[in-house]
Short mmCIF file of C-alpha atoms and ligand atoms in Angstrom, two decimals:
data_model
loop_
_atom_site.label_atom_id
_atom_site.label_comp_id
_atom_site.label_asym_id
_atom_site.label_seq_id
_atom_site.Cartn_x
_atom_site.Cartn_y
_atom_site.Cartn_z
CA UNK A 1 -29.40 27.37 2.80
CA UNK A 2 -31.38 24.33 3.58
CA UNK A 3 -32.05 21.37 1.90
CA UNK A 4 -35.72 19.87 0.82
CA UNK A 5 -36.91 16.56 -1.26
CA UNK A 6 -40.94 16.62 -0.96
CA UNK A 7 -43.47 19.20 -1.41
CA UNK A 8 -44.16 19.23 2.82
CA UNK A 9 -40.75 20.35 3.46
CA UNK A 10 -40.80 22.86 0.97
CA UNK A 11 -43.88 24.66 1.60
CA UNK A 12 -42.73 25.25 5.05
CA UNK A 13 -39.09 26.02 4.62
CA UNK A 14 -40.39 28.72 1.97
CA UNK A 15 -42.28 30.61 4.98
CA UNK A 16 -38.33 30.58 6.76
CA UNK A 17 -36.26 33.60 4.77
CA UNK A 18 -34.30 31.18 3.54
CA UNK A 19 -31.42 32.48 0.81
CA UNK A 20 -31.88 29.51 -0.72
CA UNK A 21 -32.83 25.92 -0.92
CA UNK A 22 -30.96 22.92 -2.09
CA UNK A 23 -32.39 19.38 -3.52
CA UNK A 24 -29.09 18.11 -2.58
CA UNK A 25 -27.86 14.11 -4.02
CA UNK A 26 -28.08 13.78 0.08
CA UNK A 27 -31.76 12.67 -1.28
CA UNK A 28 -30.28 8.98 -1.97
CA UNK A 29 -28.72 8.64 1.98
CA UNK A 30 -31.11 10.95 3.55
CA UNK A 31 -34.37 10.51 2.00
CA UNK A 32 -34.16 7.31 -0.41
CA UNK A 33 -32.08 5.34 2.51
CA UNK A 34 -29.04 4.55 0.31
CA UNK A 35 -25.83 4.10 2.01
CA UNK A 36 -24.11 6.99 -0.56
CA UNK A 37 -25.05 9.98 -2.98
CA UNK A 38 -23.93 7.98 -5.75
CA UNK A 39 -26.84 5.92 -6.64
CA UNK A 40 -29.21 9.19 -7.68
CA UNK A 41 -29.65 9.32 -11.19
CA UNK A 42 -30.59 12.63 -12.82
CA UNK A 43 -34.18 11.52 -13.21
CA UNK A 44 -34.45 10.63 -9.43
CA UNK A 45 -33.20 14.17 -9.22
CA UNK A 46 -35.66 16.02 -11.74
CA UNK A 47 -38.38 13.98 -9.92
CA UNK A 48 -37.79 15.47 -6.62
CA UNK A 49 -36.56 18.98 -7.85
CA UNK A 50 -40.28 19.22 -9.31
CA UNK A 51 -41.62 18.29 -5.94
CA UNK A 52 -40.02 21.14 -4.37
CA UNK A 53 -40.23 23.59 -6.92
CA UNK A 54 -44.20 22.95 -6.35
CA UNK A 55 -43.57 24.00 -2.81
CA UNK A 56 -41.77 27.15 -3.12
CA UNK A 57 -42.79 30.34 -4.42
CA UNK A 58 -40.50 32.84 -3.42
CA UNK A 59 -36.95 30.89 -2.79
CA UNK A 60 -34.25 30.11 -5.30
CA UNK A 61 -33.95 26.77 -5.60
CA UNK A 62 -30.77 25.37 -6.73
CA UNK A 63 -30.13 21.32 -7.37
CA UNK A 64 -27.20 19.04 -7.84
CA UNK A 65 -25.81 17.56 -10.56
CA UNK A 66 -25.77 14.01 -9.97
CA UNK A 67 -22.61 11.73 -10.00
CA UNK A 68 -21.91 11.26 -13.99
CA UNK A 69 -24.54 13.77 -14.76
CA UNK A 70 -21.64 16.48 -15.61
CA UNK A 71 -18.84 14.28 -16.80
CA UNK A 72 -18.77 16.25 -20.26
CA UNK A 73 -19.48 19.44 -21.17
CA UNK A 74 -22.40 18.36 -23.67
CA UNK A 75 -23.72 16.59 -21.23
CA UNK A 76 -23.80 18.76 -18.08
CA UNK A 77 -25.45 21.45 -20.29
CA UNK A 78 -28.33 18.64 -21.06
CA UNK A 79 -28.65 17.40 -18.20
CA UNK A 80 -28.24 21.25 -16.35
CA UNK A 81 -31.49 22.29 -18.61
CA UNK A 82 -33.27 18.82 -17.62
CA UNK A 83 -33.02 19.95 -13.97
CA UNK A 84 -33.71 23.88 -14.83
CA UNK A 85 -36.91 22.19 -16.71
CA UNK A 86 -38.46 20.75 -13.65
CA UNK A 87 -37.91 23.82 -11.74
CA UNK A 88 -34.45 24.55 -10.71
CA UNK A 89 -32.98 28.18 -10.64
CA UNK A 90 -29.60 27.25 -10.30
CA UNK A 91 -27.30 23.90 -10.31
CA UNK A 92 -24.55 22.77 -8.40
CA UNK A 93 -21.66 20.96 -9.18
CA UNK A 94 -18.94 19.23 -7.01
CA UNK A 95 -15.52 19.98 -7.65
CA UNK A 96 -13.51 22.09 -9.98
CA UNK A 97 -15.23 21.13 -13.70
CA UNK A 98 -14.37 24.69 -14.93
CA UNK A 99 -14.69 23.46 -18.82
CA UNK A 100 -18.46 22.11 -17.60
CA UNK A 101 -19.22 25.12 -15.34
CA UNK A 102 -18.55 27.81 -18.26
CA UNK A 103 -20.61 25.88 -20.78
CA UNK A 104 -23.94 25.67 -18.65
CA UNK A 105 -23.00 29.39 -17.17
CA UNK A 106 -22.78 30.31 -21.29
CA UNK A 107 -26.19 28.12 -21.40
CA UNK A 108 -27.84 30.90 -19.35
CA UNK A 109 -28.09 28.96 -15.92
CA UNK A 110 -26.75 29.82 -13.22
CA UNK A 111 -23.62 27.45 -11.22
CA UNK A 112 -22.87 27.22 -7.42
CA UNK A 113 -20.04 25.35 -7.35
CA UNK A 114 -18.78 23.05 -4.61
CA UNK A 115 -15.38 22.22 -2.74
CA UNK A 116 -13.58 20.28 -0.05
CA UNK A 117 -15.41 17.04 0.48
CA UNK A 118 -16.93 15.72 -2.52
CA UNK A 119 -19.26 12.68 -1.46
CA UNK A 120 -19.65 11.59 -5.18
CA UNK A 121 -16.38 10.88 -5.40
CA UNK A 122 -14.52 10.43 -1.67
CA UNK A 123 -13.24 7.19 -0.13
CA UNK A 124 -13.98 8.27 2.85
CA UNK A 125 -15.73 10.58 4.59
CA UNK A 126 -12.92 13.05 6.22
CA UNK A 127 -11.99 16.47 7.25
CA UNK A 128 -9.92 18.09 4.24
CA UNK A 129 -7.73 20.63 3.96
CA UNK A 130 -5.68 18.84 6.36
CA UNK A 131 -2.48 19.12 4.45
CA UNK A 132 -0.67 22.14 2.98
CA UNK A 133 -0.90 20.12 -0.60
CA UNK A 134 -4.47 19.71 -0.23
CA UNK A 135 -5.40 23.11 1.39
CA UNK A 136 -3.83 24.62 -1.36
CA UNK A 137 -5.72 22.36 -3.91
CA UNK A 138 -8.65 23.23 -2.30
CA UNK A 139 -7.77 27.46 -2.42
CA UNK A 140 -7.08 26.64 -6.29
CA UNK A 141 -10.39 25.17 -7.16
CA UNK A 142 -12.35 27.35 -5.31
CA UNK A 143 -10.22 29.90 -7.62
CA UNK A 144 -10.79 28.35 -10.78
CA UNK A 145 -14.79 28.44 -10.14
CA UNK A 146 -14.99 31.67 -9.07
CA UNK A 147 -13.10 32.87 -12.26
CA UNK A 148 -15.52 30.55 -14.27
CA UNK A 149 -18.56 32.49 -12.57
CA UNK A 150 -20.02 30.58 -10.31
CA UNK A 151 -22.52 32.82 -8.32
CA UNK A 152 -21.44 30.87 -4.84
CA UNK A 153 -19.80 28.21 -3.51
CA UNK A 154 -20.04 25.41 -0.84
CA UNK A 155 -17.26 24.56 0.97
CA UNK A 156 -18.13 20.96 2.62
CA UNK A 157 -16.05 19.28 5.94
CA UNK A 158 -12.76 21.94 5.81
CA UNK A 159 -10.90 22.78 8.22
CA UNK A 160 -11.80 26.52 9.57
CA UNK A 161 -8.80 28.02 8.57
CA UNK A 162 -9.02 26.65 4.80
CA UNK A 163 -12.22 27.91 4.68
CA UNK A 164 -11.57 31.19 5.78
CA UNK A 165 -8.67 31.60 2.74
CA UNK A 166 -11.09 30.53 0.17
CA UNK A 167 -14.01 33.10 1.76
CA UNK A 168 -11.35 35.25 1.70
CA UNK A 169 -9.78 34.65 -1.48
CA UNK A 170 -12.91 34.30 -4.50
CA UNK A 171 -15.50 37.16 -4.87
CA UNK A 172 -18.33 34.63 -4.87
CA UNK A 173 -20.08 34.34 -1.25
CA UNK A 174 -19.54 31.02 0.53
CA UNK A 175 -21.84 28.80 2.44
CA UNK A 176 -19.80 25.90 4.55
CA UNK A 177 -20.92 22.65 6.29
CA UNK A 178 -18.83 21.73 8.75
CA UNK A 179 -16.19 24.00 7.17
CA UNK A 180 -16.19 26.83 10.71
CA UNK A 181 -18.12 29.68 11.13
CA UNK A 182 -16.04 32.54 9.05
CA UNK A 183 -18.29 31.50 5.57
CA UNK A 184 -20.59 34.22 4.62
CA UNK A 185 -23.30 31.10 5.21
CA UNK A 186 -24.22 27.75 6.10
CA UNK A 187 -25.97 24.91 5.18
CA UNK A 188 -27.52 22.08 6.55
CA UNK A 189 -29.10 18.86 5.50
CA UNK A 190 -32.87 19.72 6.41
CA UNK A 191 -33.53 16.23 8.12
CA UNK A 192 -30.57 16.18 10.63
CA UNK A 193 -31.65 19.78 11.53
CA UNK A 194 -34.46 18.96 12.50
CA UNK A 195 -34.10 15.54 13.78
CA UNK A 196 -36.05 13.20 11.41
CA UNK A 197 -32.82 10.37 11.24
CA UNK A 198 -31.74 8.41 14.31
CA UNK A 199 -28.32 9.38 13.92
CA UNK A 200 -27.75 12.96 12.86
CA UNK A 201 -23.87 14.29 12.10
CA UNK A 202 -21.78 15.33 15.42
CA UNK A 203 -21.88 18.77 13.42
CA UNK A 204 -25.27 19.31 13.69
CA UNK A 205 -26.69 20.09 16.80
CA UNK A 206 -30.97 19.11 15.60
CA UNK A 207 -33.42 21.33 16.39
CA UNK A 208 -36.20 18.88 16.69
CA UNK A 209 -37.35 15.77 17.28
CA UNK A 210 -39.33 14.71 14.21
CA UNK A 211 -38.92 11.04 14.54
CA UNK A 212 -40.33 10.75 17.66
CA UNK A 213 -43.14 13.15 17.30
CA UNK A 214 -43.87 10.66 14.00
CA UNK A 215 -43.24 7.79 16.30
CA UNK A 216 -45.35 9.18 19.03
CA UNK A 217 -48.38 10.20 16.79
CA UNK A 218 -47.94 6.52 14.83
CA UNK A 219 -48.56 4.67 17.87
CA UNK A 220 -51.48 7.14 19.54
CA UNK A 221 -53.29 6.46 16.32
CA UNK A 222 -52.65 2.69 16.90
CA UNK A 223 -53.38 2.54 20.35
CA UNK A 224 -56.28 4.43 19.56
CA UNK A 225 -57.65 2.27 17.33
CA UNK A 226 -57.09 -0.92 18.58
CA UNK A 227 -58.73 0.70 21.96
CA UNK A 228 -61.93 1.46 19.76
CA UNK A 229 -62.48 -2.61 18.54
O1 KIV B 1 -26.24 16.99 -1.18
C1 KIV B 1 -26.22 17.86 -0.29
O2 KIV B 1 -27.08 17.92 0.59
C2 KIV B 1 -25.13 18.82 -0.31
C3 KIV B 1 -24.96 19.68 0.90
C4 KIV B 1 -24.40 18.92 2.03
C5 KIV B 1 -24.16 20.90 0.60
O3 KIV B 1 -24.41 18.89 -1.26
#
């Protein structure tokens, strides 16, 4: 699974064999330059999901919920069918809202749920699963949300071994970041994969250079012009 927010992106990760791809809340640091997840409203969201969805025509395409979006049931259903609306196959919530996850399963669309580090709602940004408390914690939800019926889940920023007893432990397949290499997949933020941000993640290892081919072809084109005055 990769990530898109823009038409562009998504035309060409379609032609990749791609599983899936996310419009991940990463949009607000990412794409919209915010300094967390937790400014992108549902509407920001639907915006960009639509976008995308215009892009692809043969990859699922799941979407987050955005912080608040899901905070009761009646609302994560609404606001699930908002995203569905503008072109979402699936939806993904972070952590271990089973009540939420039923109702919009019940609604008829489909849940990938989401464990370990929860950027919506962390302090910080750290490794989890670094206690036996909160490895266990993490086993549990991961549980509870494959009982509920979610169809997959991300594990985000465990440590290996954690992730490997949840992959081992729910039915649902599991796609990490920065959660080892024993998930049944992976995904990464489309822009740090392939270089488009100054300073990508020490996980990610980018296989491009975006921003300076952009930087390179902005200043031929002004150099070129100028020259031609
Ligand atoms: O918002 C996002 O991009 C995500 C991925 C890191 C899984 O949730």
């Amino acid at each position: 699974m990769l990530t898109a927010y823009d038409y562009p992106t998504a035309l060409a990760l379609d032609e990749c064999e791609l599983d899936l791809v996310l419009v991940g809340d990463s949009l607000g640091e990412v794409e919209l330059g915010m300094d967390s997840t937790r400014g992108v409203t549902l509407a920001m969201m639907a915006h960009h999901v639509a976008a995308v969805d215009r892009g692809l025509s043969r990859t699922h395409l799941v979407a987050d919920m955005t912080l608040g979006s899901d905070s009761t049931v009646q609302t994560a259903v609404l606001n699930a069918r908002t995203l569905r609306d503008a072109g979402a196959n699936s939806v993904k919530l972070e952590g271990a809202k089973i009540p939420q996850v039923e109702a919009i399963i019940a609604a008829g669309i489909p849940v990938m749920g989401h464990v370990g580090l929860l950027p919506q709602t962390a302090e910080v940004y750290r490794k989890q699963g670094t206690t036996e408390a909160e490895a266990d914690q993490i086993v549990e939800d991961a549980l509870a949300l494959d009982e509920a019926g979610c169809y997959c889940i991300v594990i985000e920023a465990v440590v290996a071994d954690v992730a490997t007893r949840v992959t081992d432990a729910v039915t649902a397949p599991t796609i990490g970041i920065a959660a080892g290499a024993t998930t049944d997949g992976q995904v990464l933020v489309s822009t740090d994969l392939v270089g488009q941000l100054p300073e990508p993640p020490p996980f990610v290892t980018p296989r491009a250079n975006v921003r300076q081919i952009v930087i390179d072809s902005g200043r031929a084109f002004a150099d070129e012009v100028r020259a031609a005055q």
